[in-house]
Amino acid sequence: MKNFQMKIILLLYVVSIAIICFFTIYFSRILINAGASGEYISQIKTVSIASLILFSIFTIILAIVEVKKYIEPMSKMLKGAKKVIFSADINNMDTSSSSDDLTGSFNEMVNELKQNLKDANSEKKQKETILKHMTDGVITFNMEGKVTYINPEANQLLVVKNNDTTFKDIFGKFSDINMEKIIYLDSWTSSEKKIENDQGTMSLFFIPFRDDLDMPAGVMVVIQDITEHVKLDNMRKEFVADVSHELKTPITSIKGYSETLLDGDCDKETEKHFLHVIDDNADRMERLVQDLLTLSKYDNNRATNKPTEFDLGELAKLCKEKFDIEIKRKNQDVNCFVTADVPNVYADRDGIERVILNILSNSIKYTPEGGKIDIYVGYVHNDAYVKIKDTGIGIPKNDLDRIFERFYRVDKARSRQLGGTGLGLSIAKEIIEKNNGSINIKSKVNEGTEVVIQIPVKKK
């Protein structure tokens, strides 16, 4: 290849020299015949010689450029291809048919290259699909801070707008998040930040990455929605504080009255009163501990749930009878109606009885004297239901969403006075859900409350 190119350049050089010499001699004779002076002819010869020298220099430069720019790279490429082909097929290559083998090996290399490109594209699409359907958000930025990739979840979690195309656009409102600091001052380790926005609480992991030359190439951000985790953590802290408070109150009362009794300066009537107070507070602590143990069993799936077939209407009437003395004392009008031919339900009878007793007890407690409470038992959409409707003090609208939270009370002072632990509705919800049912509450202040419990019926 190289010799062939040089021969062409040399041939062109010789032909050009011959042409210049021919025209120099030709024009010199014409001028001599025309009677031109010897000095003028000498100048023409000088110009011709100078032209030959310049043309020779130009031809040499052209040959060097040709060799360096085209011939040598092509020769190296061909030599490299021959080495690859010869090393792959050295045991099977026939020197007499090297041209055919070279063509076949080249085609094989082309096919292998196509397959590698296909595999690379397939792997790229797989990664894009994974990132697109991740529940976590992912954003990558280059060194200029421009977004190079963002998945739909990141758009949603960070509420990214169409014109938010840089690191500053997305995180600029947070003063403690700086891209340069993440890349150069965090020792190439991921850093975590927590932010609050309209979507809730987000945990951001900033991970710097490098290129093939081990130089900074950008930052990847992984966004996790931890709103529910934060909410649960706050509920846990609140739960511990509530338990401590609920236990501290009766313990303080018991300790105070018992110390007074130990002093021995009380008469019999006072001692009897103090002992009643101690007994009441001990009962309150016992109820609280029992309720906590019940919730713990449901939380850890250790609660015994023995489904049986039973008549929900009969159970509701039985629960009402257990409060007859309290109902008469408050002169309340309490009635139980079975509104349809209700099939037997299939659930944990003891658990459902506990729920009905809890709801009915709350209705009696928070309904004034002379008030009315109606209990309806019916059947709708393959579920039996118990609806307890009263004309009590009702529940404010803002409190309805939290009524099933543990230790949540609408009127804390009154609830404690009436002997409640603040766990009854939480336990009721756990029991109903364990039996594949549901419980819903509607209420208006000073108008009353309606609680509906739905339980699946026995399948035929």
XYZ file of C-alpha atoms in Angstrom:
460
model
C 0.000 0.000 0.000
C 2.720 2.408 1.007
C 5.003 1.574 -1.995
C 2.105 1.926 -4.413
C 1.283 5.430 -3.162
C 4.926 6.505 -3.362
C 5.264 5.210 -6.929
C 2.280 7.306 -8.001
C 3.742 10.431 -6.355
C 7.167 9.773 -7.980
C 5.581 9.265 -11.404
C 3.626 12.509 -11.141
C 6.828 14.304 -10.091
C 8.819 13.026 -13.115
C 6.031 13.879 -15.568
C 5.719 17.376 -14.112
C 9.502 17.975 -14.384
C 9.437 16.817 -17.997
C 6.565 19.151 -18.827
C 8.337 22.140 -17.212
C 11.566 21.354 -19.066
C 9.741 20.948 -22.365
C 7.946 24.293 -22.115
C 11.170 26.039 -20.985
C 13.136 24.798 -24.029
C 10.194 25.446 -26.345
C 9.682 29.050 -25.307
C 13.452 29.683 -25.305
C 13.737 28.674 -28.994
C 10.759 30.807 -29.911
C 12.329 33.829 -28.239
C 15.716 33.181 -29.918
C 14.046 32.953 -33.306
C 12.167 36.135 -32.531
C 15.458 37.914 -31.882
C 15.203 38.245 -28.122
C 18.289 39.323 -26.203
C 20.512 36.785 -24.423
C 19.913 38.451 -21.089
C 16.128 38.005 -21.329
C 16.532 34.328 -22.274
C 18.847 33.844 -19.264
C 16.188 35.270 -16.949
C 13.635 32.799 -18.318
C 15.990 29.909 -17.626
C 16.549 31.186 -14.058
C 12.803 31.353 -13.463
C 12.401 27.833 -14.841
C 15.130 26.455 -12.559
C 13.562 28.205 -9.535
C 10.179 26.738 -10.506
C 11.703 23.269 -10.631
C 13.223 23.695 -7.182
C 9.971 24.997 -5.646
C 7.961 22.252 -7.287
C 10.384 19.640 -5.961
C 10.042 21.029 -2.421
C 6.244 21.086 -2.726
C 6.241 17.483 -3.986
C 8.416 16.316 -1.067
C 6.124 18.049 1.458
C 3.064 16.508 -0.197
C 4.645 13.055 -0.027
C 5.443 13.473 3.707
C 1.885 14.632 4.506
C 0.448 11.762 2.482
C 2.553 9.239 4.353
C 1.859 10.625 7.842
C -1.834 11.373 7.457
C -3.126 8.553 5.316
C -0.657 5.829 4.471
C 0.810 5.113 7.944
C -2.597 4.973 9.783
C -4.022 2.686 7.115
C -0.948 0.466 7.255
C -1.154 0.228 11.055
C -4.858 -0.589 10.870
C -4.268 -3.348 8.348
C -1.357 -4.742 10.341
C -3.489 -4.742 13.496
C -6.326 -6.490 11.674
C -3.900 -9.087 10.321
C -2.523 -9.724 13.824
C -6.030 -10.253 15.237
C -7.012 -12.506 12.373
C -3.742 -14.434 12.444
C -3.864 -14.907 16.240
C -7.474 -16.164 16.027
C -6.959 -18.484 13.059
C -3.212 -19.229 13.167
C -3.752 -22.976 13.476
C -6.232 -23.211 10.593
C -5.045 -20.549 8.164
C -3.805 -21.641 4.744
C -1.302 -19.181 3.233
C -2.505 -20.040 -0.232
C -6.011 -18.778 0.559
C -5.135 -15.936 2.964
C -7.248 -13.447 0.989
C -10.435 -15.509 1.393
C -9.723 -16.127 5.077
C -9.113 -12.402 5.594
C -12.499 -11.569 4.092
C -14.266 -14.213 6.199
C -12.558 -13.100 9.392
C -13.424 -9.479 8.645
C -17.092 -10.407 8.161
C -16.982 -12.364 11.407
C -15.561 -9.318 13.205
C -18.334 -7.139 11.740
C -21.019 -9.591 12.889
C -19.493 -9.783 16.353
C -19.428 -5.983 16.532
C -23.101 -5.832 15.534
C -23.993 -8.382 18.232
C -22.042 -6.408 20.861
C -23.874 -3.215 19.889
C -27.196 -5.057 20.064
C -26.371 -6.433 23.519
C -25.293 -2.971 24.699
C -28.549 -1.402 23.484
C -30.566 -4.181 25.113
C -28.753 -3.690 28.423
C -29.318 0.065 28.196
C -33.054 -0.405 27.640
C -33.262 -2.831 30.567
C -31.611 -0.308 32.885
C -33.890 2.470 31.646
C -36.948 0.255 32.240
C -35.791 -0.580 35.773
C -35.154 3.076 36.617
C -38.455 4.135 35.069
C -40.517 1.738 37.190
C -38.617 2.143 40.463
C -40.609 3.263 43.494
C -37.670 5.541 44.369
C -36.854 8.648 42.395
C -33.534 8.888 40.505
C -31.892 11.991 39.005
C -28.405 12.341 37.498
C -26.548 15.624 36.905
C -23.397 16.316 34.910
C -20.566 18.547 36.158
C -22.355 21.641 34.828
C -25.323 20.784 37.038
C -27.640 19.958 34.147
C -30.119 17.077 34.414
C -28.984 14.133 32.286
C -31.644 11.673 33.492
C -34.757 11.812 35.653
C -37.372 9.081 36.155
C -41.143 9.706 36.587
C -41.066 8.966 40.334
C -38.501 11.729 40.918
C -40.690 14.150 38.984
C -43.609 13.323 41.244
C -41.795 13.223 44.608
C -39.925 16.505 44.097
C -42.710 18.206 42.074
C -40.231 18.983 39.262
C -41.527 21.488 36.695
C -40.804 21.448 32.965
C -38.386 24.381 33.240
C -36.447 22.791 36.134
C -33.431 21.508 34.211
C -30.521 22.153 36.580
C -29.397 21.204 40.091
C -30.037 24.750 41.251
C -33.577 24.763 39.829
C -34.515 21.647 41.793
C -32.519 22.013 45.040
C -31.711 25.726 45.079
C -34.428 26.477 47.649
C -32.607 24.304 50.224
C -29.668 26.309 51.559
C -27.793 23.292 52.963
C -27.666 21.392 49.646
C -24.714 22.369 47.438
C -23.476 20.348 44.465
C -19.824 21.434 44.720
C -19.726 20.540 48.398
C -21.199 17.105 47.676
C -18.609 16.368 44.977
C -15.428 17.823 46.467
C -15.907 17.885 50.243
C -17.692 14.627 51.033
C -14.726 12.288 50.336
C -16.668 10.545 47.567
C -19.181 9.043 49.960
C -22.951 9.323 49.737
C -24.566 12.006 51.862
C -28.165 11.998 53.081
C -30.549 14.909 53.516
C -34.187 15.088 54.615
C -36.546 17.626 53.130
C -40.222 18.529 53.475
C -42.419 19.442 50.533
C -46.054 19.233 49.449
C -45.708 15.470 48.914
C -44.459 14.789 52.460
C -41.036 13.934 53.874
C -38.298 12.887 51.451
C -34.893 11.323 52.110
C -32.268 12.330 49.519
C -29.076 10.319 48.916
C -26.414 12.259 46.972
C -23.850 9.966 45.347
C -20.939 11.507 43.344
C -19.577 9.402 40.468
C -16.476 9.447 38.243
C -15.655 8.758 34.612
C -13.211 6.243 33.080
C -10.273 8.560 33.848
C -11.252 8.695 37.538
C -12.288 12.329 37.213
C -15.494 13.856 38.687
C -18.342 13.277 36.241
C -21.464 14.327 38.138
C -23.892 13.455 40.914
C -26.713 10.925 41.192
C -29.600 11.617 43.588
C -31.862 8.857 44.939
C -35.166 10.087 46.440
C -37.167 7.983 48.909
C -40.604 8.861 50.253
C -40.348 8.348 54.036
C -43.568 10.164 54.936
C -45.172 7.016 56.317
C -42.040 6.083 58.258
C -41.884 9.514 59.863
C -45.569 9.335 60.707
C -45.167 5.909 62.315
C -42.113 7.059 64.233
C -44.001 10.064 65.567
C -46.914 7.811 66.523
C -44.513 5.496 68.349
C -43.026 8.389 70.305
C -46.487 9.720 71.081
C -47.613 6.243 72.119
C -44.717 5.857 74.575
C -45.425 9.301 76.016
C -49.157 8.513 76.352
C -48.519 5.168 78.072
C -46.119 6.841 80.494
C -48.689 9.530 81.256
C -51.579 7.072 81.626
C -49.585 4.949 84.079
C -48.094 7.878 85.964
C -51.470 9.384 86.927
C -52.923 6.354 88.767
C -49.520 5.444 90.264
C -49.179 8.936 91.683
C -52.689 8.733 93.130
C -52.103 5.283 94.648
C -48.776 6.350 96.138
C -50.229 9.534 97.640
C -53.228 7.868 99.279
C -51.215 4.868 100.497
C -48.606 7.125 102.149
C -51.406 9.001 103.896
C -52.835 5.715 105.166
C -49.414 4.618 106.403
C -49.186 7.749 108.545
C -52.156 6.384 110.517
C -53.825 9.755 111.194
C -57.097 8.905 109.375
C -60.421 7.795 110.805
C -62.243 4.718 109.519
C -64.443 6.619 107.062
C -61.452 8.401 105.530
C -59.465 5.165 105.327
C -62.367 3.482 103.532
C -62.592 6.367 101.036
C -58.833 6.296 100.408
C -58.930 2.533 99.865
C -61.741 2.948 97.319
C -59.654 5.527 95.439
C -56.645 3.209 95.473
C -58.799 0.325 94.265
C -60.276 2.411 91.430
C -56.826 3.507 90.250
C -55.552 -0.072 90.459
C -58.507 -1.183 88.309
C -57.715 1.573 85.836
C -54.100 0.431 85.596
C -55.252 -3.159 85.165
C -57.596 -2.196 82.310
C -54.822 -0.204 80.680
C -52.339 -3.069 80.907
C -54.908 -5.552 79.589
C -55.709 -3.286 76.643
C -52.012 -2.854 75.889
C -51.492 -6.606 75.979
C -54.462 -7.081 73.639
C -53.060 -4.567 71.146
C -49.637 -6.181 71.404
C -51.143 -9.554 70.516
C -52.834 -8.101 67.432
C -49.684 -6.226 66.399
C -47.637 -9.422 66.594
C -50.373 -11.665 65.120
C -50.577 -13.627 68.355
C -54.226 -12.878 69.085
C -56.456 -15.967 69.103
C -59.067 -15.594 66.398
C -61.538 -18.503 66.347
C -64.222 -17.893 63.700
C -67.585 -19.503 64.369
C -71.063 -19.214 62.930
C -73.498 -17.200 65.043
C -76.566 -14.960 64.939
C -75.503 -11.303 64.974
C -78.982 -10.081 65.955
C -79.054 -12.274 69.058
C -75.557 -11.119 70.036
C -76.562 -7.457 69.726
C -79.615 -7.983 71.974
C -77.457 -9.800 74.534
C -74.976 -6.906 74.610
C -77.812 -4.436 75.139
C -79.129 -6.452 78.100
C -75.743 -6.245 79.837
C -76.197 -2.469 80.132
C -79.804 -2.497 81.344
C -78.881 -1.247 84.841
C -76.827 1.664 83.472
C -79.565 2.466 80.927
C -82.231 2.638 83.649
C -79.988 4.747 85.871
C -79.616 7.374 83.118
C -83.228 6.986 81.997
C -82.194 6.453 78.385
C -84.363 5.038 75.592
C -82.369 2.168 74.080
C -83.909 -0.158 71.462
C -82.572 -2.999 69.303
C -84.103 -3.714 65.879
C -83.354 -6.549 63.459
C -84.372 -4.951 60.143
C -84.131 -7.985 57.843
C -83.668 -11.741 57.666
C -79.958 -11.607 58.517
C -77.906 -14.729 57.705
C -75.507 -16.013 60.313
C -72.079 -14.393 60.281
C -68.753 -16.212 60.368
C -66.322 -14.460 62.713
C -64.731 -14.517 66.169
C -67.808 -14.239 68.388
C -65.923 -13.099 71.508
C -64.098 -10.420 69.555
C -67.266 -9.082 67.888
C -69.040 -9.059 71.253
C -66.200 -6.995 72.712
C -66.509 -4.480 69.856
C -70.290 -4.090 70.231
C -69.959 -3.706 74.008
C -67.284 -1.029 73.544
C -69.334 0.995 71.036
C -72.542 0.677 73.076
C -70.692 1.604 76.270
C -69.375 4.803 74.627
C -72.870 5.691 73.419
C -74.315 5.287 76.914
C -71.451 7.266 78.499
C -71.627 10.223 76.134
C -75.401 10.402 75.721
C -77.053 12.638 78.350
C -79.812 11.405 80.646
C -83.081 10.913 78.804
C -81.271 10.491 75.495
C -82.033 7.920 72.817
C -79.898 5.070 71.411
C -81.020 2.789 68.568
C -79.312 -0.465 67.585
C -80.022 -1.776 64.064
C -78.981 -5.194 62.762
C -79.336 -5.755 59.013
C -77.913 -7.319 55.865
C -76.518 -5.653 52.735
C -74.128 -6.699 49.938
C -73.176 -10.068 51.477
C -72.332 -8.385 54.794
C -74.296 -8.225 58.017
C -74.079 -4.962 59.909
C -74.686 -3.479 63.341
C -75.486 0.235 63.418
C -75.515 2.029 66.788
C -76.963 5.532 66.597
C -77.215 7.869 69.602
C -78.213 11.448 70.414
C -75.086 12.141 72.436
C -72.616 15.007 72.512
C -71.075 14.009 69.189
C -67.500 14.261 67.883
C -65.966 17.345 66.193
C -65.208 16.900 62.492
C -61.475 17.531 62.965
C -61.263 14.649 65.454
C -63.047 12.015 63.345
C -59.939 11.178 61.292
C -57.943 10.399 64.440
C -60.614 8.675 66.498
C -59.051 5.216 65.979
C -55.537 6.294 67.028
C -54.244 4.828 70.255
C -54.767 7.005 73.328
C -56.507 9.662 71.248
C -59.357 11.280 73.129
C -61.681 14.066 72.075
C -62.178 15.206 75.679
C -59.258 13.762 77.653
C -60.360 14.942 81.090
C -63.904 13.612 80.688
C -62.700 10.312 79.202
C -60.421 9.634 82.160
C -63.207 10.616 84.559
C -65.489 8.049 82.918
C -62.848 5.334 83.167
C -61.713 5.078 79.549
C -58.184 4.056 78.597
C -58.218 5.634 75.129
C -57.558 2.250 73.505
C -61.083 0.882 73.065
C -61.689 2.061 69.490
C -58.151 1.073 68.452
C -58.793 -2.456 69.713
C -62.225 -2.495 68.061
C -60.710 -1.589 64.691
C -58.035 -4.286 65.046
C -60.657 -6.941 65.877
C -62.986 -5.985 63.017
C -60.172 -5.940 60.450
C -58.915 -9.331 61.670
C -62.395 -10.664 60.912
C -62.395 -9.175 57.378
C -64.933 -6.534 58.349
C -65.027 -2.749 58.579
C -65.999 -0.048 61.065
C -67.047 3.514 60.222
C -68.098 6.480 62.331
C -70.193 9.535 61.456
C -70.876 12.258 63.963
C -71.967 15.864 64.482
C -71.382 17.910 67.588
C -74.474 18.097 69.846
C -76.468 15.936 67.407
C -75.075 12.462 68.008
C -72.878 9.704 66.630
C -73.503 6.770 64.280
C -71.184 3.755 64.244
C -71.574 1.016 61.593
C -69.854 -2.364 61.883
C -69.902 -4.692 58.863
C -69.079 -8.406 59.120
C -69.032 -11.070 56.356
C -71.874 -13.615 56.549
C -71.422 -17.369 56.533
C -70.943 -18.558 52.936
C -73.273 -21.296 51.778
